[in-house]
Coordinates of C-alpha atoms and ligand atoms in Angstrom, one line a residue:
M1 CA -55.5 99.1 169.4
H2 CA -52.7 101.5 168.3
P3 CA -54.2 104.9 167.6
L4 CA -52.7 104.8 164.0
E5 CA -54.5 101.5 163.3
L6 CA -58.1 101.4 162.3
S7 CA -60.4 98.6 163.7
S8 CA -62.6 96.8 161.2
E9 CA -65.5 98.8 162.3
A10 CA -63.6 102.1 162.2
L11 CA -62.3 101.3 158.7
R12 CA -65.7 100.4 157.5
E13 CA -67.2 103.6 158.8
A14 CA -64.3 105.7 157.3
L15 CA -64.7 104.0 154.0
E16 CA -68.4 104.6 154.0
A17 CA -67.9 108.3 154.8
A18 CA -65.2 108.5 152.1
A19 CA -67.5 106.7 149.6
T20 CA -70.4 109.1 150.5
F21 CA -68.1 112.0 150.0
V22 CA -66.8 110.7 146.6
R23 CA -70.3 109.8 145.4
G24 CA -71.5 113.3 146.4
E25 CA -68.7 114.7 144.2
I26 CA -69.1 112.4 141.3
D27 CA -72.9 112.4 141.2
T28 CA -73.0 116.2 141.0
L29 CA -70.0 116.7 138.6
A30 CA -72.2 117.5 135.6
E31 CA -74.1 120.2 137.6
Q32 CA -71.0 121.7 139.2
P33 CA -69.7 124.7 137.4
S34 CA -66.8 124.0 135.0
V35 CA -64.7 126.4 137.0
D36 CA -65.2 128.1 140.4
L37 CA -62.4 130.1 141.8
A38 CA -64.4 132.8 143.6
G39 CA -62.9 133.1 147.1
A40 CA -60.5 130.2 146.4
E41 CA -57.4 132.0 147.7
E42 CA -59.2 133.0 150.9
L43 CA -60.2 129.4 151.3
A44 CA -56.7 128.3 150.6
H45 CA -55.6 130.5 153.4
T46 CA -57.7 128.7 156.0
F47 CA -55.4 125.7 155.4
V48 CA -52.4 127.7 156.6
E49 CA -52.6 126.2 160.1
P50 CA -50.4 124.8 162.9
L51 CA -49.9 121.0 163.1
P52 CA -52.7 119.6 165.4
A53 CA -51.4 117.5 168.3
G54 CA -54.6 115.6 168.8
P55 CA -57.1 113.8 166.6
S56 CA -60.1 115.2 164.6
A57 CA -63.3 113.5 163.3
L58 CA -63.2 112.3 159.7
N59 CA -66.6 113.8 158.9
G60 CA -65.3 117.2 160.0
I61 CA -62.2 116.8 157.8
L62 CA -64.4 115.8 154.8
D63 CA -66.5 118.9 155.4
R64 CA -63.4 121.1 155.1
L65 CA -62.2 119.2 152.0
R66 CA -65.5 119.5 150.0
P67 CA -65.2 123.3 149.3
A68 CA -61.5 122.9 148.7
V69 CA -62.2 120.4 146.0
R70 CA -65.0 122.5 144.5
K71 CA -63.1 125.8 144.4
S72 CA -61.1 124.8 141.4
F73 CA -61.1 124.1 137.7
N74 CA -63.5 121.2 137.5
T75 CA -60.9 118.9 135.9
A76 CA -62.9 115.8 136.6
G77 CA -66.2 117.1 135.0
P78 CA -67.6 116.6 131.5
G79 CA -67.2 120.3 130.7
Y80 CA -63.4 120.3 131.1
L81 CA -62.2 120.9 127.5
A82 CA -59.0 122.8 128.5
F83 CA -55.3 121.9 128.3
I84 CA -55.3 118.1 128.1
P85 CA -58.2 116.5 130.1
G86 CA -58.6 112.8 131.2
G87 CA -61.2 112.8 134.0
G88 CA -59.9 110.2 136.4
I89 CA -61.9 106.9 136.4
P90 CA -63.1 105.9 139.9
S91 CA -61.9 102.3 139.5
A92 CA -58.3 103.6 139.5
A93 CA -59.0 105.1 142.9
I94 CA -60.2 101.8 144.2
A95 CA -56.9 100.3 143.0
D96 CA -55.0 103.0 144.7
F97 CA -56.8 102.3 148.0
I98 CA -55.9 98.7 147.8
A99 CA -52.3 99.4 146.8
T100 CA -51.7 101.9 149.5
S101 CA -53.5 100.0 152.2
T102 CA -51.7 96.7 151.6
N103 CA -48.5 98.8 151.1
R104 CA -46.3 96.1 149.6
Y105 CA -43.0 97.1 148.1
V106 CA -42.6 96.9 144.3
G107 CA -39.5 99.2 143.8
V108 CA -37.6 95.9 143.6
R109 CA -39.2 92.6 142.4
P110 CA -38.2 90.0 145.1
P111 CA -40.3 91.4 148.0
A112 CA -43.6 91.0 146.0
P113 CA -43.0 89.2 142.6
A114 CA -46.7 88.8 141.7
L115 CA -47.4 92.5 142.3
A116 CA -44.3 93.5 140.3
Q117 CA -45.6 91.2 137.6
I118 CA -49.0 92.8 137.6
E119 CA -47.3 96.1 136.9
E120 CA -45.0 94.5 134.2
T121 CA -48.0 93.0 132.5
A122 CA -49.8 96.3 132.5
I123 CA -46.7 97.8 130.8
R124 CA -46.7 94.9 128.4
W125 CA -50.3 95.6 127.4
L126 CA -49.4 99.3 126.7
A127 CA -46.4 98.1 124.6
D128 CA -48.7 95.8 122.7
L129 CA -51.2 98.7 122.1
M130 CA -48.4 100.8 120.7
G131 CA -47.4 97.9 118.3
Y132 CA -44.1 97.3 120.1
P133 CA -42.3 94.0 119.8
K134 CA -42.3 91.5 122.7
E135 CA -38.7 92.3 123.7
A136 CA -39.8 95.9 124.4
G137 CA -40.2 97.1 128.0
G138 CA -40.7 100.2 130.0
I139 CA -41.6 101.7 133.3
L140 CA -44.6 103.5 134.8
T141 CA -43.7 107.0 135.9
S142 CA -45.6 109.9 137.5
G143 CA -46.2 111.5 134.1
G144 CA -44.9 112.6 130.8
S145 CA -42.2 114.9 132.1
L146 CA -40.5 112.1 134.1
S147 CA -40.9 109.7 131.2
T148 CA -39.2 112.2 128.9
L149 CA -36.3 112.7 131.4
S150 CA -35.6 108.9 131.5
A151 CA -35.8 108.7 127.7
I152 CA -33.3 111.5 127.3
V153 CA -30.9 109.9 129.8
A154 CA -31.3 106.5 128.2
A155 CA -30.5 107.9 124.7
R156 CA -27.6 110.0 126.1
E157 CA -26.1 107.0 127.9
A158 CA -26.6 104.7 124.9
R159 CA -24.6 107.1 122.7
F160 CA -22.2 108.7 125.2
P161 CA -20.9 106.5 128.0
E162 CA -18.4 109.3 128.9
D163 CA -18.6 112.8 127.4
F164 CA -21.9 114.1 126.0
S165 CA -20.8 117.8 125.8
K166 CA -21.1 117.8 122.0
G167 CA -24.4 115.9 121.9
T168 CA -27.4 117.7 120.3
I169 CA -31.1 117.0 120.5
Y170 CA -33.8 117.9 118.0
L171 CA -37.4 118.9 118.6
S172 CA -39.9 121.1 116.9
S173 CA -41.0 124.5 117.9
E174 CA -44.3 122.9 118.9
T175 CA -42.7 120.3 121.2
H176 CA -44.0 120.3 124.8
Y177 CA -41.7 122.3 127.2
C178 CA -41.1 119.2 129.3
V179 CA -38.6 118.1 126.6
P180 CA -36.2 121.0 126.8
K181 CA -36.7 121.0 130.5
A182 CA -35.8 117.4 130.8
A183 CA -32.8 118.0 128.5
R184 CA -31.6 120.7 130.9
I185 CA -32.0 118.4 133.9
A186 CA -30.1 115.7 132.0
G187 CA -27.2 118.1 131.5
I188 CA -27.9 119.0 127.9
R189 CA -27.5 122.8 127.7
D190 CA -30.0 124.9 125.8
A191 CA -27.3 125.6 123.2
R192 CA -27.4 121.9 122.3
V193 CA -31.2 121.8 121.9
R194 CA -32.3 122.5 118.3
R195 CA -35.8 123.8 117.7
I196 CA -36.8 122.8 114.2
P197 CA -39.4 125.0 112.4
I198 CA -42.8 123.6 111.5
D199 CA -44.9 123.3 108.4
A200 CA -48.4 124.6 107.7
R201 CA -50.0 121.8 109.7
R202 CA -47.6 122.5 112.6
R203 CA -45.6 119.4 112.1
M204 CA -41.8 119.3 112.2
D205 CA -40.3 120.5 108.9
T206 CA -38.3 117.3 108.2
E207 CA -36.2 118.9 105.5
A208 CA -35.1 121.5 108.0
L209 CA -34.4 118.7 110.4
A210 CA -32.2 116.8 107.9
R211 CA -30.4 120.0 107.0
T212 CA -29.8 121.0 110.7
I213 CA -28.4 117.6 111.6
A214 CA -26.1 117.6 108.6
E215 CA -24.9 121.1 109.5
D216 CA -24.3 120.2 113.2
K217 CA -22.3 117.1 112.2
A218 CA -20.2 119.2 109.8
A219 CA -19.6 121.6 112.7
G220 CA -18.2 118.7 114.9
L221 CA -21.4 118.3 117.0
Q222 CA -22.9 114.8 117.8
P223 CA -26.6 114.6 117.1
F224 CA -28.0 111.9 119.3
M225 CA -31.8 112.3 119.7
I226 CA -34.9 113.5 117.8
V227 CA -38.2 113.9 119.6
A228 CA -41.2 113.4 117.3
N229 CA -44.6 114.7 118.3
V230 CA -47.5 112.4 118.3
G231 CA -50.2 114.9 119.2
T232 CA -48.9 118.3 120.2
T233 CA -50.5 120.1 123.1
N234 CA -51.3 123.2 121.0
T235 CA -53.2 121.6 118.2
G236 CA -52.7 117.8 118.3
A237 CA -50.4 117.8 115.4
I238 CA -48.6 114.5 114.5
D239 CA -45.1 114.7 113.0
D240 CA -44.1 112.7 110.0
I241 CA -42.6 109.8 112.0
P242 CA -41.6 107.6 109.0
R243 CA -39.5 110.4 107.5
I244 CA -38.1 111.3 111.0
L245 CA -37.1 107.7 111.5
E246 CA -35.4 107.6 108.1
I247 CA -33.4 110.7 109.0
G248 CA -32.6 109.3 112.5
R249 CA -31.5 105.9 111.1
A250 CA -29.2 107.6 108.5
H251 CA -27.4 109.4 111.3
G252 CA -27.6 106.8 114.0
V253 CA -29.8 109.0 116.1
W254 CA -32.3 107.8 118.8
V255 CA -35.9 108.7 117.8
H256 CA -38.2 109.3 120.7
A257 CA -42.0 109.8 120.3
D258 CA -43.8 112.2 122.6
A259 CA -47.1 110.4 122.5
A260 CA -48.1 111.6 126.0
Y261 CA -51.4 113.0 124.6
G262 CA -51.7 111.2 121.3
G263 CA -50.6 107.7 121.9
F264 CA -53.8 106.2 123.2
F265 CA -55.7 107.2 120.0
R266 CA -54.0 104.1 118.6
L267 CA -56.8 102.3 120.5
A268 CA -59.3 103.6 117.9
A269 CA -60.1 101.5 114.8
Q270 CA -58.3 104.1 112.6
G271 CA -55.6 104.7 115.3
A272 CA -52.6 103.0 113.8
A273 CA -53.1 104.8 110.5
L274 CA -53.0 108.1 112.4
M275 CA -49.5 107.6 113.5
P276 CA -47.5 105.3 111.1
G277 CA -44.0 104.5 112.3
L278 CA -44.7 104.8 116.0
P279 CA -43.8 101.1 116.7
E280 CA -40.4 101.8 115.1
C281 CA -39.4 104.6 117.5
D282 CA -36.8 103.8 120.0
S283 CA -38.9 105.1 122.9
I284 CA -42.4 106.4 123.5
T285 CA -43.8 108.7 126.2
L286 CA -47.4 107.8 127.0
D287 CA -49.6 109.4 129.6
P288 CA -52.4 107.1 130.9
H289 CA -53.6 110.1 132.9
K290 CA -54.6 111.6 129.6
G291 CA -55.9 109.1 127.0
M292 CA -56.7 106.3 129.5
F293 CA -58.5 108.6 131.8
L294 CA -56.5 107.6 134.8
P295 CA -55.9 110.0 137.7
Y296 CA -53.0 112.5 137.5
G297 CA -49.7 110.9 138.4
T298 CA -49.8 108.0 135.9
G299 CA -47.2 108.2 133.1
C300 CA -45.3 105.6 131.1
L301 CA -42.1 105.3 129.2
L302 CA -41.8 102.5 126.7
V303 CA -38.5 101.5 125.1
R304 CA -37.8 99.0 122.3
D305 CA -34.7 97.9 124.1
P306 CA -35.1 97.7 127.9
A307 CA -31.3 97.3 128.3
T308 CA -30.9 101.0 127.3
L309 CA -33.1 102.0 130.2
Q310 CA -31.3 99.7 132.5
R311 CA -27.8 101.0 131.5
A312 CA -29.0 104.5 132.3
H313 CA -30.6 103.9 135.7
S314 CA -29.2 100.7 137.2
M315 CA -26.9 100.9 140.2
D316 CA -25.9 98.5 142.9
A317 CA -25.7 98.8 146.7
E318 CA -24.7 96.2 149.3
Y319 CA -27.7 96.9 151.5
L320 CA -29.9 95.8 148.5
H321 CA -28.1 92.5 147.8
D322 CA -30.9 90.5 149.4
V323 CA -33.4 91.8 146.8
R324 CA -31.4 91.7 143.6
A325 CA -33.8 90.6 140.8
Q326 CA -33.2 87.2 139.3
T327 CA -35.7 87.3 136.5
S328 CA -37.0 90.7 135.3
P329 CA -35.0 93.8 136.2
N330 CA -36.2 95.7 139.3
F331 CA -38.3 98.8 138.5
S332 CA -35.5 100.7 140.4
D333 CA -33.1 99.6 137.6
L334 CA -35.3 101.3 135.0
S335 CA -36.0 104.7 136.5
P336 CA -34.7 107.3 139.0
E337 CA -37.0 106.0 141.7
L338 CA -36.3 103.4 144.4
S339 CA -39.3 103.5 146.8
R340 CA -42.5 104.3 145.0
D341 CA -46.2 103.6 145.0
F342 CA -47.6 100.4 143.4
R343 CA -48.9 102.4 140.5
G344 CA -49.3 99.4 138.3
L345 CA -52.5 98.4 140.1
R346 CA -54.0 101.7 139.1
L347 CA -53.5 100.7 135.4
W348 CA -54.1 96.9 135.6
L349 CA -57.2 96.8 137.7
P350 CA -59.3 99.2 135.6
L351 CA -58.2 97.4 132.4
V352 CA -59.2 94.0 133.8
L353 CA -62.4 95.3 135.5
H354 CA -63.7 97.2 132.4
G355 CA -61.9 95.5 129.6
A356 CA -60.0 97.2 126.8
D357 CA -63.1 97.7 124.6
A358 CA -64.6 100.2 127.1
F359 CA -61.4 102.4 126.7
R360 CA -61.4 101.9 122.9
E361 CA -65.0 103.0 122.6
A362 CA -64.4 106.1 124.8
I363 CA -61.4 107.1 122.6
E364 CA -63.4 106.6 119.4
E365 CA -66.2 108.7 120.9
K366 CA -63.7 111.6 121.6
L367 CA -62.6 111.6 117.9
A368 CA -66.2 111.7 116.8
L369 CA -67.1 114.5 119.2
T370 CA -64.2 116.5 118.0
R371 CA -65.4 116.1 114.4
L372 CA -68.8 117.2 115.4
A373 CA -67.6 120.4 117.0
Y374 CA -65.1 121.1 114.2
E375 CA -67.8 120.7 111.5
Q376 CA -70.1 123.2 113.3
L377 CA -67.4 125.8 114.0
R378 CA -66.1 125.5 110.4
A379 CA -69.6 126.1 109.1
D380 CA -69.7 129.4 111.0
E381 CA -67.9 131.9 108.9
R382 CA -67.0 134.2 111.8
F383 CA -64.5 131.6 113.0
E384 CA -61.1 130.7 111.6
I385 CA -60.1 127.1 112.3
L386 CA -56.3 126.8 112.4
D387 CA -56.2 123.3 111.0
E388 CA -58.4 120.3 110.5
P389 CA -58.0 118.4 113.8
Q390 CA -55.6 115.5 113.6
L391 CA -56.7 114.1 117.0
S392 CA -59.1 115.7 119.5
V393 CA -57.9 119.3 119.7
I394 CA -59.6 122.1 117.7
A395 CA -57.7 125.4 117.6
F396 CA -59.7 128.4 116.4
R397 CA -60.3 132.1 116.8
L398 CA -62.7 134.7 115.6
K399 CA -61.4 136.0 112.3
G400 CA -59.4 139.3 112.4
E401 CA -55.8 140.4 112.9
G402 CA -53.9 142.4 115.5
E403 CA -54.3 143.2 119.1
A404 CA -58.0 144.2 118.9
A405 CA -58.9 140.8 117.4
D406 CA -56.8 139.1 120.1
R407 CA -58.8 141.0 122.8
L408 CA -62.1 140.0 121.2
N409 CA -61.0 136.3 121.3
E410 CA -59.9 136.7 124.9
D411 CA -63.3 138.2 125.7
L412 CA -65.1 135.4 123.9
M413 CA -63.3 132.7 125.9
S414 CA -63.9 134.4 129.2
R415 CA -67.5 134.8 128.5
V416 CA -67.9 131.1 127.5
N417 CA -66.0 130.0 130.6
A418 CA -68.0 132.3 132.8
R419 CA -71.2 130.4 131.8
G420 CA -69.8 127.5 133.8
R421 CA -70.8 124.7 131.5
V422 CA -67.5 124.2 129.7
F423 CA -64.0 125.3 130.4
L424 CA -61.7 126.1 127.5
S425 CA -58.1 127.2 127.5
S426 CA -56.1 129.3 125.0
T427 CA -52.6 129.4 123.5
R428 CA -50.6 131.7 121.2
L429 CA -49.8 130.4 117.7
D430 CA -47.5 132.6 115.5
G431 CA -48.1 135.4 117.9
R432 CA -51.9 135.2 117.7
Y433 CA -54.3 134.4 120.5
V434 CA -56.0 131.1 119.8
I435 CA -58.8 129.3 121.7
R436 CA -58.5 125.5 122.1
I437 CA -61.1 122.8 122.6
C438 CA -59.6 119.5 123.7
V439 CA -62.1 116.6 124.0
L440 CA -60.5 113.9 126.1
S441 CA -62.4 113.3 129.3
F442 CA -64.3 110.0 129.5
R443 CA -67.1 112.0 131.0
T444 CA -67.5 114.4 128.0
H445 CA -70.3 113.4 125.7
K446 CA -72.3 114.9 122.8
G447 CA -74.5 117.2 124.8
R448 CA -71.6 118.9 126.5
V449 CA -69.7 119.4 123.3
Q450 CA -72.8 120.9 121.8
D451 CA -73.0 123.2 124.8
A452 CA -69.5 124.4 124.0
V453 CA -70.3 125.1 120.4
D454 CA -73.6 126.8 121.2
A455 CA -71.9 129.0 123.9
L456 CA -69.1 130.0 121.4
R457 CA -71.6 130.9 118.7
E458 CA -73.9 132.9 121.1
E459 CA -71.1 134.7 122.8
A460 CA -69.4 135.4 119.5
T461 CA -72.6 137.3 118.6
A462 CA -72.4 139.3 121.8
V463 CA -68.6 140.0 121.6
L464 CA -68.8 141.1 117.9
A465 CA -71.8 143.4 118.7
N466 CA -69.8 145.0 121.6
G467 CA -66.5 145.1 119.7
Ligands
PLP501 C1 -47.7 116.4 124.4 C2 -47.3 116.4 125.8 N1 -46.1 115.9 126.2 C3 -45.7 115.9 127.5 C4 -46.5 116.4 128.5 C5 -46.1 116.5 129.9 O1 -46.8 115.5 130.6 P1 -47.0 115.6 132.2 O2 -47.9 116.8 132.5 O3 -47.7 114.3 132.5 O4 -45.7 115.7 132.9 C6 -47.8 117.0 128.1 C7 -48.7 117.5 129.2 O5 -49.8 118.0 128.9 C8 -48.2 117.0 126.8 O6 -49.4 117.5 126.4

């Protein structure tokens, strides 16, 4: 047998070794520290090595990998409450194993129509969950940043087939940086990107938006896109989408929703009420690697009119004439990618295996856990909560102003993280240091959220006594 092929026996053994490795990691996740970076750079250096000419035993490779996995932020564990978690459900890894082992080609539809359809169906389900009409479509991407890039290019092409030099795009000062970054990559210079101020709940100030658009038009500019936040990274704020849509419609402007973090809260019973107007937006960024708990590298862009995505990305080549799609467009007609992984299976298989209710219940649990932590922190008068959580982020700090108070808060967060049970991250809001709790991992349950609150309260006592 060719050395690059694995016999049935060798494959079975390798899978068993890999499964043992994975179970060893997953079964101990709750006991592993929430962060362990001691000696991580030294360990990283051991991987600076020449390319080996000959083979190595898998068990030895796994033995090297284990510490590399562990010397990290424990992003898969229940204590990960930093940035935007997700966890990574194991069934998605099984889908990846099947997809990459069978290695069929889905960049275009004709080589594997049923597999392409599996992916299209999974996208259809996401569109349904967002309340989109049946004509809507979309594409699975590697994440929110790439979804946003394709949305901007689709909006730009829809409005400016030729010259977009006067085109302006509107976002709030809370919008994720992937939006101005994507704008730059799409050729929209920073001078054409307007950052609209926010209100007291950190939502876009829609009157300022209307005013800025009117001023820009009067100055001869061509507003073409507004990005509405459906769950900001800082605090989970949701912009006033109905009002943004009204302004957008009045000026013929494409309205895009960045629901990378917030969109999947629509699964909850109260979800649709949290984000009215979302189904009317021209496009939606969604990150299944956040609110659907899939592994990193799973994003989605939905568009009400798939022809817009196609106009922006479709191109022909003679060497592809054998595989021109007859029914649905090829995925390569809807995104910058041609060859790509069969990422649809990673979404479809877990949804079929577990059923949508399992995801719905997990999302509802995250909202309830956030409420639990919020109520307890609010009841402790040493803390200032920046806003009542709109989704599953709580932004807070120990009361006090100035650099000394910032330092106390930094100290508080480091002490909590050093305990190793939970891992929190911070941000700056209006120039002040703010600690965040983001509850989104499917592995985070009540006990761990309680640990976070208890650690914060106990360490607050220590920090205030020292300070
Ligand atoms: C609100 C929001 N939008 C977009 C992104 C970018 O997504 P990604 O990291 O998948 O590229 C993030 C990432 O955390 C986010 O929180």
